[in-house]
Amino acid sequence: QLPTGLYKKVLVILHDSVLPYMNEPTLMMDFLTVAYGIGGAISLLALNGLFILIHQHNLEYPDFYKKLYSLLDPSIYHVKYRARFFHLTDLFLSSSHLPAYLVAAFIKRLSRLALTAPPESLLMIIPFICNLFRRHPACKVLVHRPNGPGDMSEDPYIMEEKEPSESRALESSLWEIQSLQNHYHPDVAKAAAVLNQSLSEIEDDISGLLELSASELFDKEVKKKSTDVPLEFEQVRGLFGKKNDIFAEHFSLD
């Protein structure tokens, strides 16, 4: 048992400062799998080391995707290690051999959590979801359901289900992204509207969006050139300022 602070310090540097210099990196399997099972930020940081062991040293982790799915909670869009997590999640979901139910569960859960995410995270996660649709066309039923979401009395997706195969994600629709098309931030609404059209075959490059911050979004808006907006001014009359207002006959603004 290690203190949480020490766990984080070790896991941050393990994948590039320790594993490459070990004669047998597989000796770290137990340590990383235990860290991955702890939850929270420690699990996120353990992903880097596990990625190396899985791809380069043939580590088999039967419940890997189930655990990765369980890491998706509302805090995932706010944590310090958000960019690292989504970069690795993108790699883990890049295989075209993954079953459609699994990818659909990730798409649906990310979309549901996006309803309470900040704009800087939404501008990253919407292209992320679009890329998943490009890799796994079978999941497009979430967007192009023949009868549309209007025929559903309720969403069949089970958010609380920990097993992706039992979440009924493929039976659902992506109404969450449709809701984001009315988002207060115009860039988010524009990004979400992409799903109304047929997606191009070329994936979006999300590398520049992973570390997008709220201050960068604010600076971008401040630097925009303002345009003159034509306004129609009407002299206020009466108490409520409406034409033919009955109050105008009895009250004045002198």
Tab-separated table of C-alpha atoms in Angstrom:
chain	number	residue	atom	x	y	z
A	1	GLN	CA	0.000	0.000	0.000
A	2	LEU	CA	1.453	3.311	-1.121
A	3	PRO	CA	0.300	6.830	-0.248
A	4	THR	CA	-1.869	8.364	-2.977
A	5	GLY	CA	0.656	11.122	-3.647
A	6	LEU	CA	3.462	8.621	-4.140
A	7	TYR	CA	1.313	6.478	-6.436
A	8	LYS	CA	0.739	9.506	-8.680
A	9	LYS	CA	4.413	10.529	-8.732
A	10	VAL	CA	5.479	7.013	-9.727
A	11	LEU	CA	2.794	6.455	-12.351
A	12	VAL	CA	3.382	9.810	-14.060
A	13	ILE	CA	6.960	8.843	-14.980
A	14	LEU	CA	6.734	5.032	-15.049
A	15	HIS	CA	5.944	4.631	-18.759
A	16	ASP	CA	8.856	6.702	-20.093
A	17	SER	CA	11.434	6.834	-17.277
A	18	VAL	CA	11.245	3.298	-15.845
A	19	LEU	CA	9.739	0.670	-18.167
A	20	PRO	CA	12.044	1.342	-21.168
A	21	TYR	CA	15.095	0.720	-18.968
A	22	MET	CA	13.921	-2.518	-17.359
A	23	ASN	CA	15.188	-5.883	-18.618
A	24	GLU	CA	11.807	-7.395	-17.774
A	25	PRO	CA	9.071	-4.738	-17.867
A	26	THR	CA	6.526	-7.505	-17.304
A	27	LEU	CA	7.566	-7.490	-13.633
A	28	MET	CA	5.438	-4.351	-13.321
A	29	MET	CA	2.264	-6.155	-14.407
A	30	ASP	CA	0.941	-6.758	-10.901
A	31	PHE	CA	1.753	-3.251	-9.733
A	32	LEU	CA	0.023	-1.623	-12.712
A	33	THR	CA	-3.053	-3.855	-12.657
A	34	VAL	CA	-3.529	-3.179	-8.940
A	35	ALA	CA	-3.097	0.578	-9.539
A	36	TYR	CA	-5.565	0.393	-12.426
A	37	GLY	CA	-8.127	-1.146	-10.100
A	38	ILE	CA	-7.839	1.558	-7.427
A	39	GLY	CA	-9.966	4.054	-9.361
A	40	GLY	CA	-9.893	7.797	-9.860
A	41	ALA	CA	-6.754	9.621	-10.991
A	42	ILE	CA	-4.517	6.678	-10.089
A	43	SER	CA	-6.343	4.452	-12.582
A	44	LEU	CA	-6.004	7.127	-15.257
A	45	LEU	CA	-2.275	7.398	-14.694
A	46	ALA	CA	-1.830	3.605	-14.727
A	47	LEU	CA	-3.182	3.517	-18.295
A	48	ASN	CA	0.138	4.654	-19.787
A	49	GLY	CA	2.095	1.771	-18.289
A	50	LEU	CA	-0.633	-0.753	-19.093
A	51	PHE	CA	-0.720	0.455	-22.682
A	52	ILE	CA	2.989	-0.354	-23.084
A	53	LEU	CA	2.634	-3.795	-21.484
A	54	ILE	CA	-0.442	-4.677	-23.567
A	55	HIS	CA	0.951	-3.524	-26.916
A	56	GLN	CA	4.616	-4.404	-26.528
A	57	HIS	CA	4.712	-7.260	-24.014
A	58	ASN	CA	1.467	-9.150	-24.728
A	59	LEU	CA	-0.198	-8.492	-21.373
A	60	GLU	CA	-3.691	-9.983	-21.282
A	61	TYR	CA	-6.221	-8.110	-19.155
A	62	PRO	CA	-9.664	-9.729	-19.597
A	63	ASP	CA	-11.671	-6.960	-17.899
A	64	PHE	CA	-9.629	-4.095	-19.311
A	65	TYR	CA	-12.440	-2.445	-21.307
A	66	LYS	CA	-14.961	-3.006	-18.546
A	67	LYS	CA	-12.653	-1.140	-16.155
A	68	LEU	CA	-11.971	1.588	-18.726
A	69	TYR	CA	-15.731	2.011	-19.156
A	70	SER	CA	-16.189	2.331	-15.394
A	71	LEU	CA	-13.654	5.181	-15.310
A	72	LEU	CA	-16.034	7.349	-17.317
A	73	ASP	CA	-17.735	9.550	-14.742
A	74	PRO	CA	-18.597	13.289	-14.645
A	75	SER	CA	-15.136	14.192	-13.314
A	76	ILE	CA	-13.410	12.838	-16.416
A	77	TYR	CA	-13.977	16.141	-18.246
A	78	HIS	CA	-12.460	18.161	-15.411
A	79	VAL	CA	-9.445	16.185	-14.163
A	80	LYS	CA	-5.878	17.361	-14.545
A	81	TYR	CA	-4.947	14.305	-16.622
A	82	ARG	CA	-7.844	14.638	-19.086
A	83	ALA	CA	-5.625	14.958	-22.175
A	84	ARG	CA	-3.573	11.876	-21.300
A	85	PHE	CA	-6.685	9.814	-20.595
A	86	PHE	CA	-8.492	10.634	-23.824
A	87	HIS	CA	-5.334	10.189	-25.892
A	88	LEU	CA	-4.981	6.629	-24.580
A	89	THR	CA	-8.718	5.917	-24.765
A	90	ASP	CA	-8.589	6.946	-28.411
A	91	LEU	CA	-5.798	4.406	-28.973
A	92	PHE	CA	-7.621	1.624	-27.117
A	93	LEU	CA	-10.783	2.191	-29.180
A	94	SER	CA	-8.946	2.415	-32.507
A	95	SER	CA	-9.152	-1.301	-33.317
A	96	SER	CA	-11.800	-2.159	-35.900
A	97	HIS	CA	-12.178	-5.606	-34.285
A	98	LEU	CA	-13.938	-4.300	-31.193
A	99	PRO	CA	-17.594	-5.390	-30.945
A	100	ALA	CA	-20.199	-2.771	-31.853
A	101	TYR	CA	-21.962	-3.050	-28.466
A	102	LEU	CA	-18.745	-2.076	-26.666
A	103	VAL	CA	-18.017	0.983	-28.798
A	104	ALA	CA	-21.691	2.022	-28.671
A	105	ALA	CA	-21.563	1.852	-24.864
A	106	PHE	CA	-18.535	4.181	-24.822
A	107	ILE	CA	-20.185	6.584	-27.292
A	108	LYS	CA	-23.410	6.681	-25.300
A	109	ARG	CA	-21.728	7.132	-21.915
A	110	LEU	CA	-19.429	9.885	-23.186
A	111	SER	CA	-22.442	11.630	-24.738
A	112	ARG	CA	-24.494	11.416	-21.563
A	113	LEU	CA	-21.628	12.832	-19.486
A	114	ALA	CA	-21.152	15.573	-22.084
A	115	LEU	CA	-24.458	17.150	-21.024
A	116	THR	CA	-22.717	18.606	-17.967
A	117	ALA	CA	-19.240	19.090	-19.470
A	118	PRO	CA	-17.593	22.510	-19.989
A	119	PRO	CA	-17.307	23.886	-23.564
A	120	GLU	CA	-13.561	23.213	-23.851
A	121	SER	CA	-14.191	19.513	-23.193
A	122	LEU	CA	-17.154	19.390	-25.562
A	123	LEU	CA	-15.074	20.764	-28.431
A	124	MET	CA	-12.782	17.770	-27.924
A	125	ILE	CA	-15.278	15.000	-27.201
A	126	ILE	CA	-17.649	15.642	-30.132
A	127	PRO	CA	-14.905	15.058	-32.778
A	128	PHE	CA	-13.753	12.122	-30.611
A	129	ILE	CA	-17.230	10.559	-30.914
A	130	CYS	CA	-17.346	11.303	-34.655
A	131	ASN	CA	-14.078	9.409	-35.095
A	132	LEU	CA	-15.579	6.402	-33.310
A	133	PHE	CA	-18.474	6.430	-35.794
A	134	ARG	CA	-16.003	6.502	-38.683
A	135	ARG	CA	-14.124	3.471	-37.324
A	136	HIS	CA	-17.243	1.524	-36.376
A	137	PRO	CA	-20.047	2.167	-38.929
A	138	ALA	CA	-22.300	-0.364	-37.152
A	139	CYS	CA	-22.739	2.203	-34.362
A	140	LYS	CA	-24.302	4.765	-36.719
A	141	VAL	CA	-27.674	3.309	-35.806
A	142	LEU	CA	-27.429	5.586	-32.750
A	143	VAL	CA	-27.729	8.565	-35.105
A	144	HIS	CA	-29.649	7.173	-38.054
A	145	ARG	CA	-32.271	5.077	-36.310
A	146	PRO	CA	-35.032	4.386	-38.898
A	147	ASN	CA	-37.927	5.607	-36.754
A	148	GLY	CA	-35.909	8.204	-34.875
A	149	PRO	CA	-35.833	8.811	-31.107
A	150	GLY	CA	-39.417	10.072	-31.194
A	151	ASP	CA	-40.734	6.516	-31.052
A	152	MET	CA	-39.008	5.867	-27.742
A	153	SER	CA	-41.055	6.532	-24.637
A	154	GLU	CA	-37.796	6.455	-22.671
A	155	ASP	CA	-34.102	5.939	-23.298
A	156	PRO	CA	-33.337	2.187	-23.039
A	157	TYR	CA	-29.687	2.898	-22.191
A	158	ILE	CA	-28.824	1.933	-18.594
A	159	MET	CA	-26.323	4.476	-17.313
A	160	GLU	CA	-25.748	2.666	-14.001
A	161	GLU	CA	-24.868	-0.668	-15.658
A	162	LYS	CA	-21.156	-1.455	-15.162
A	163	GLU	CA	-21.041	-4.138	-17.854
A	164	PRO	CA	-20.972	-2.498	-21.337
A	165	SER	CA	-22.647	-5.513	-22.948
A	166	GLU	CA	-25.668	-5.112	-20.638
A	167	SER	CA	-26.051	-1.341	-21.036
A	168	ARG	CA	-28.408	-1.605	-24.073
A	169	ALA	CA	-26.522	1.226	-25.762
A	170	LEU	CA	-27.161	-0.064	-29.306
A	171	GLU	CA	-30.905	0.119	-28.671
A	172	SER	CA	-30.680	3.802	-27.793
A	173	SER	CA	-30.226	7.015	-29.781
A	174	LEU	CA	-27.808	9.899	-29.468
A	175	TRP	CA	-30.301	12.527	-28.304
A	176	GLU	CA	-27.621	14.030	-26.058
A	177	ILE	CA	-25.609	15.293	-29.027
A	178	GLN	CA	-28.801	16.622	-30.591
A	179	SER	CA	-29.385	18.556	-27.356
A	180	LEU	CA	-25.888	20.031	-27.617
A	181	GLN	CA	-26.860	21.520	-30.978
A	182	ASN	CA	-28.675	24.144	-28.880
A	183	HIS	CA	-25.668	24.786	-26.637
A	184	TYR	CA	-25.032	28.371	-25.530
A	185	HIS	CA	-21.513	28.302	-26.985
A	186	PRO	CA	-21.789	28.700	-30.783
A	187	ASP	CA	-18.678	26.588	-31.495
A	188	VAL	CA	-20.126	23.661	-29.526
A	189	ALA	CA	-23.489	23.938	-31.305
A	190	LYS	CA	-21.686	24.020	-34.669
A	191	ALA	CA	-19.548	20.981	-33.779
A	192	ALA	CA	-22.593	18.979	-32.632
A	193	ALA	CA	-24.463	19.815	-35.854
A	194	VAL	CA	-21.896	17.814	-37.856
A	195	LEU	CA	-23.764	14.618	-36.987
A	196	ASN	CA	-26.788	15.887	-38.924
A	197	GLN	CA	-24.795	15.316	-42.110
A	198	SER	CA	-22.947	12.312	-43.465
A	199	LEU	CA	-19.476	12.122	-41.943
A	200	SER	CA	-16.388	12.256	-44.123
A	201	GLU	CA	-14.127	9.211	-44.170
A	202	ILE	CA	-11.127	11.164	-42.901
A	203	GLU	CA	-10.854	11.244	-39.117
A	204	ASP	CA	-10.663	14.528	-37.240
A	205	ASP	CA	-7.317	15.315	-35.642
A	206	ILE	CA	-8.109	15.771	-31.956
A	207	SER	CA	-4.501	16.104	-30.770
A	208	GLY	CA	-4.751	19.900	-30.712
A	209	LEU	CA	-8.016	19.800	-28.766
A	210	LEU	CA	-6.979	17.469	-25.925
A	211	GLU	CA	-5.446	20.248	-23.830
A	212	LEU	CA	-7.858	23.018	-24.818
A	213	SER	CA	-8.581	25.191	-21.778
A	214	ALA	CA	-11.322	27.624	-20.810
A	215	SER	CA	-8.862	30.544	-20.878
A	216	GLU	CA	-7.905	29.717	-24.474
A	217	LEU	CA	-11.559	29.705	-25.477
A	218	PHE	CA	-12.065	33.046	-23.728
A	219	ASP	CA	-9.019	34.593	-25.415
A	220	LYS	CA	-10.259	33.370	-28.791
A	221	GLU	CA	-13.619	35.051	-28.270
A	222	VAL	CA	-12.023	38.288	-27.067
A	223	LYS	CA	-9.768	38.476	-30.132
A	224	LYS	CA	-12.648	38.040	-32.569
A	225	LYS	CA	-13.299	41.087	-34.690
A	226	SER	CA	-16.603	42.615	-33.745
A	227	THR	CA	-19.104	43.372	-36.479
A	228	ASP	CA	-21.598	46.222	-36.502
A	229	VAL	CA	-25.035	44.918	-35.595
A	230	PRO	CA	-27.925	47.001	-36.995
A	231	LEU	CA	-30.321	48.019	-34.252
A	232	GLU	CA	-33.791	49.528	-34.497
A	233	PHE	CA	-34.468	52.070	-31.805
A	234	GLU	CA	-37.983	53.001	-30.841
A	235	GLN	CA	-38.776	55.808	-28.462
A	236	VAL	CA	-40.197	54.469	-25.194
A	237	ARG	CA	-43.800	55.441	-24.561
A	238	GLY	CA	-45.771	54.759	-21.420
A	239	LEU	CA	-44.956	52.456	-18.568
A	240	PHE	CA	-44.041	49.358	-20.610
A	241	GLY	CA	-42.938	51.063	-23.796
A	242	LYS	CA	-45.355	49.352	-26.167
A	243	LYS	CA	-47.317	50.897	-28.986
A	244	ASN	CA	-50.961	51.610	-28.220
A	245	ASP	CA	-50.249	50.729	-24.599
A	246	ILE	CA	-53.204	51.581	-22.375
A	247	PHE	CA	-50.734	52.560	-19.632
A	248	ALA	CA	-49.360	55.270	-21.931
A	249	GLU	CA	-52.681	57.063	-21.583
A	250	HIS	CA	-52.427	57.215	-17.805
A	251	PHE	CA	-48.688	57.208	-16.956
A	252	SER	CA	-45.724	59.160	-18.231
A	253	LEU	CA	-41.954	58.851	-17.791
A	254	ASP	CA	-41.322	62.547	-17.066
